[in-house]
Amino acid sequence: MTLPKLCICVISLLMSSMAIADKNSLFVQNYLNSFASRDAQGIFNLINWEGVDKESRRSLQKYIKSNFKGKQIRRIYIDPIAKNTPPSYVQDGKKYELNLKPSGQLNIVYINNKGKRTTSTLFVGEHQGKLKIGSAVPAAETLACSGDKGC
């Protein structure tokens, strides 16, 4: 590779990294502003609600609002996560997954009036060109099948 081509590649990589950093910074700032003004709807607008049922939606909204009571954000940042690792979990015998492909982990460190720290972790990823917080949705049913069963 010639020196000019190498320079172009390095500049392109730096610019794409800066664009991601800017998007993350803007997202974090929007979350901080909404939290500071206790604007629950502002935070709800940062969430991808696609495919989320009413009960799960209410549960997440209640959880977010509960952090408003007597807490301040001490630190907030986004860590990258390993690609191709969509998080899923099982609750009450039912499997859930995110409604977006996660690209990062939003870490929010709260401090309450008594100085106690707690941390919330939420997955974030691209949805329709914007960074959003992922929501849990029931995973698609899959059947385990062995080759000799004729599935």
PDB file of C-alpha atoms in Angstrom, residues 7-117:
ATOM      1  CA  CYS A   7      -3.099   8.144   4.853  1.00  0.00           C
ATOM      2  CA  ILE A   8      -6.543   8.078   3.256  1.00  0.00           C
ATOM      3  CA  CYS A   9      -7.386   4.823   5.092  1.00  0.00           C
ATOM      4  CA  VAL A  10      -6.204   6.203   8.431  1.00  0.00           C
ATOM      5  CA  ILE A  11      -8.152   9.451   7.950  1.00  0.00           C
ATOM      6  CA  SER A  12     -11.303   7.506   6.994  1.00  0.00           C
ATOM      7  CA  LEU A  13     -11.028   5.337  10.107  1.00  0.00           C
ATOM      8  CA  LEU A  14     -10.497   8.373  12.331  1.00  0.00           C
ATOM      9  CA  MET A  15     -13.482  10.179  10.823  1.00  0.00           C
ATOM     10  CA  SER A  16     -15.792   7.183  11.313  1.00  0.00           C
ATOM     11  CA  SER A  17     -14.560   6.807  14.914  1.00  0.00           C
ATOM     12  CA  MET A  18     -15.216  10.506  15.513  1.00  0.00           C
ATOM     13  CA  ALA A  19     -18.738  10.187  14.076  1.00  0.00           C
ATOM     14  CA  ILE A  20     -19.487   7.291  16.444  1.00  0.00           C
ATOM     15  CA  ALA A  21     -18.021   9.211  19.386  1.00  0.00           C
ATOM     16  CA  ASP A  22     -20.110  12.280  18.480  1.00  0.00           C
ATOM     17  CA  LYS A  23     -23.283  10.170  18.241  1.00  0.00           C
ATOM     18  CA  ASN A  24     -22.527   8.561  21.615  1.00  0.00           C
ATOM     19  CA  SER A  25     -21.765  11.949  23.204  1.00  0.00           C
ATOM     20  CA  LEU A  26     -24.998  13.450  21.892  1.00  0.00           C
ATOM     21  CA  PHE A  27     -26.995  10.460  23.127  1.00  0.00           C
ATOM     22  CA  VAL A  28     -25.391  10.640  26.596  1.00  0.00           C
ATOM     23  CA  GLN A  29     -25.997  14.401  26.737  1.00  0.00           C
ATOM     24  CA  ASN A  30     -29.673  13.939  25.789  1.00  0.00           C
ATOM     25  CA  TYR A  31     -30.066  11.336  28.540  1.00  0.00           C
ATOM     26  CA  LEU A  32     -28.330  13.605  31.075  1.00  0.00           C
ATOM     27  CA  ASN A  33     -30.447  16.633  30.152  1.00  0.00           C
ATOM     28  CA  SER A  34     -33.671  14.648  30.392  1.00  0.00           C
ATOM     29  CA  PHE A  35     -32.665  13.132  33.722  1.00  0.00           C
ATOM     30  CA  ALA A  36     -31.557  16.473  35.191  1.00  0.00           C
ATOM     31  CA  SER A  37     -34.903  18.072  34.320  1.00  0.00           C
ATOM     32  CA  ARG A  38     -36.796  14.910  35.397  1.00  0.00           C
ATOM     33  CA  ASP A  39     -38.216  14.698  31.884  1.00  0.00           C
ATOM     34  CA  ALA A  40     -39.306  11.062  31.718  1.00  0.00           C
ATOM     35  CA  GLN A  41     -40.717  11.482  28.199  1.00  0.00           C
ATOM     36  CA  GLY A  42     -37.310  12.735  27.013  1.00  0.00           C
ATOM     37  CA  ILE A  43     -35.742   9.477  28.201  1.00  0.00           C
ATOM     38  CA  PHE A  44     -38.616   7.401  26.817  1.00  0.00           C
ATOM     39  CA  ASN A  45     -37.905   8.994  23.407  1.00  0.00           C
ATOM     40  CA  LEU A  46     -34.401   7.468  23.551  1.00  0.00           C
ATOM     41  CA  ILE A  47     -35.851   3.944  23.777  1.00  0.00           C
ATOM     42  CA  ASN A  48     -36.747   1.645  20.884  1.00  0.00           C
ATOM     43  CA  TRP A  49     -40.275   0.521  21.785  1.00  0.00           C
ATOM     44  CA  GLU A  50     -40.782  -1.609  18.658  1.00  0.00           C
ATOM     45  CA  GLY A  51     -42.426  -4.940  19.553  1.00  0.00           C
ATOM     46  CA  VAL A  52     -42.690  -4.152  23.285  1.00  0.00           C
ATOM     47  CA  ASP A  53     -45.978  -5.159  24.930  1.00  0.00           C
ATOM     48  CA  LYS A  54     -47.883  -2.798  27.262  1.00  0.00           C
ATOM     49  CA  GLU A  55     -46.835  -4.564  30.453  1.00  0.00           C
ATOM     50  CA  SER A  56     -43.124  -4.530  29.586  1.00  0.00           C
ATOM     51  CA  ARG A  57     -43.363  -0.912  28.471  1.00  0.00           C
ATOM     52  CA  ARG A  58     -44.987   0.148  31.755  1.00  0.00           C
ATOM     53  CA  SER A  59     -42.414  -1.829  33.727  1.00  0.00           C
ATOM     54  CA  LEU A  60     -39.475  -0.131  31.987  1.00  0.00           C
ATOM     55  CA  GLN A  61     -41.075   3.305  32.310  1.00  0.00           C
ATOM     56  CA  LYS A  62     -41.657   2.720  36.025  1.00  0.00           C
ATOM     57  CA  TYR A  63     -38.048   1.587  36.466  1.00  0.00           C
ATOM     58  CA  ILE A  64     -36.714   4.719  34.751  1.00  0.00           C
ATOM     59  CA  LYS A  65     -38.977   7.027  36.775  1.00  0.00           C
ATOM     60  CA  SER A  66     -37.915   5.301  40.011  1.00  0.00           C
ATOM     61  CA  ASN A  67     -34.361   6.552  39.433  1.00  0.00           C
ATOM     62  CA  PHE A  68     -35.611  10.168  39.649  1.00  0.00           C
ATOM     63  CA  LYS A  69     -36.378   9.835  43.367  1.00  0.00           C
ATOM     64  CA  GLY A  70     -33.490  11.132  45.452  1.00  0.00           C
ATOM     65  CA  LYS A  71     -30.788  10.283  42.911  1.00  0.00           C
ATOM     66  CA  GLN A  72     -28.359  12.188  40.744  1.00  0.00           C
ATOM     67  CA  ILE A  73     -26.232  10.839  37.926  1.00  0.00           C
ATOM     68  CA  ARG A  74     -22.635  10.650  39.061  1.00  0.00           C
ATOM     69  CA  ARG A  75     -21.266   9.215  35.808  1.00  0.00           C
ATOM     70  CA  ILE A  76     -22.687   8.049  32.495  1.00  0.00           C
ATOM     71  CA  TYR A  77     -20.816   6.465  29.593  1.00  0.00           C
ATOM     72  CA  ILE A  78     -21.137   3.964  26.760  1.00  0.00           C
ATOM     73  CA  ASP A  79     -18.827   0.953  26.547  1.00  0.00           C
ATOM     74  CA  PRO A  80     -18.556  -1.044  23.325  1.00  0.00           C
ATOM     75  CA  ILE A  81     -19.692  -4.668  23.421  1.00  0.00           C
ATOM     76  CA  ALA A  82     -18.630  -7.641  21.386  1.00  0.00           C
ATOM     77  CA  LYS A  83     -20.402  -7.687  18.030  1.00  0.00           C
ATOM     78  CA  ASN A  84     -22.648 -10.594  17.053  1.00  0.00           C
ATOM     79  CA  THR A  85     -23.590 -11.205  20.689  1.00  0.00           C
ATOM     80  CA  PRO A  86     -27.256 -10.287  20.981  1.00  0.00           C
ATOM     81  CA  PRO A  87     -28.054 -10.525  24.689  1.00  0.00           C
ATOM     82  CA  SER A  88     -30.975 -12.658  25.729  1.00  0.00           C
ATOM     83  CA  TYR A  89     -32.238 -13.945  29.034  1.00  0.00           C
ATOM     84  CA  VAL A  90     -34.865 -16.243  30.482  1.00  0.00           C
ATOM     85  CA  GLN A  91     -37.435 -14.959  32.968  1.00  0.00           C
ATOM     86  CA  ASP A  92     -40.318 -17.035  34.310  1.00  0.00           C
ATOM     87  CA  GLY A  93     -39.554 -19.739  31.746  1.00  0.00           C
ATOM     88  CA  LYS A  94     -39.799 -17.355  28.804  1.00  0.00           C
ATOM     89  CA  LYS A  95     -36.851 -16.256  26.654  1.00  0.00           C
ATOM     90  CA  TYR A  96     -36.394 -12.553  25.838  1.00  0.00           C
ATOM     91  CA  GLU A  97     -34.060 -10.738  23.468  1.00  0.00           C
ATOM     92  CA  LEU A  98     -33.372  -7.143  22.452  1.00  0.00           C
ATOM     93  CA  ASN A  99     -35.370  -5.458  19.721  1.00  0.00           C
ATOM     94  CA  LEU A 100     -32.177  -4.072  18.176  1.00  0.00           C
ATOM     95  CA  LYS A 101     -28.632  -5.231  17.545  1.00  0.00           C
ATOM     96  CA  PRO A 102     -26.606  -3.860  20.457  1.00  0.00           C
ATOM     97  CA  SER A 103     -23.432  -1.926  19.761  1.00  0.00           C
ATOM     98  CA  GLY A 104     -22.795  -0.606  23.239  1.00  0.00           C
ATOM     99  CA  GLN A 105     -23.664  -0.733  26.875  1.00  0.00           C
ATOM    100  CA  LEU A 106     -24.981   2.441  28.527  1.00  0.00           C
ATOM    101  CA  ASN A 107     -23.663   2.529  32.092  1.00  0.00           C
ATOM    102  CA  ILE A 108     -25.307   4.980  34.488  1.00  0.00           C
ATOM    103  CA  VAL A 109     -23.832   5.428  37.955  1.00  0.00           C
ATOM    104  CA  TYR A 110     -26.280   7.078  40.363  1.00  0.00           C
ATOM    105  CA  ILE A 111     -25.594   8.527  43.779  1.00  0.00           C
ATOM    106  CA  ASN A 112     -28.397   9.036  46.274  1.00  0.00           C
ATOM    107  CA  ASN A 113     -28.781  11.657  49.010  1.00  0.00           C
ATOM    108  CA  LYS A 114     -26.966   9.381  51.478  1.00  0.00           C
ATOM    109  CA  GLY A 115     -23.954   8.880  49.189  1.00  0.00           C
ATOM    110  CA  LYS A 116     -24.852   5.331  48.155  1.00  0.00           C
ATOM    111  CA  ARG A 117     -23.960   4.422  44.566  1.00  0.00           C
TER     112      ARG A 117
END
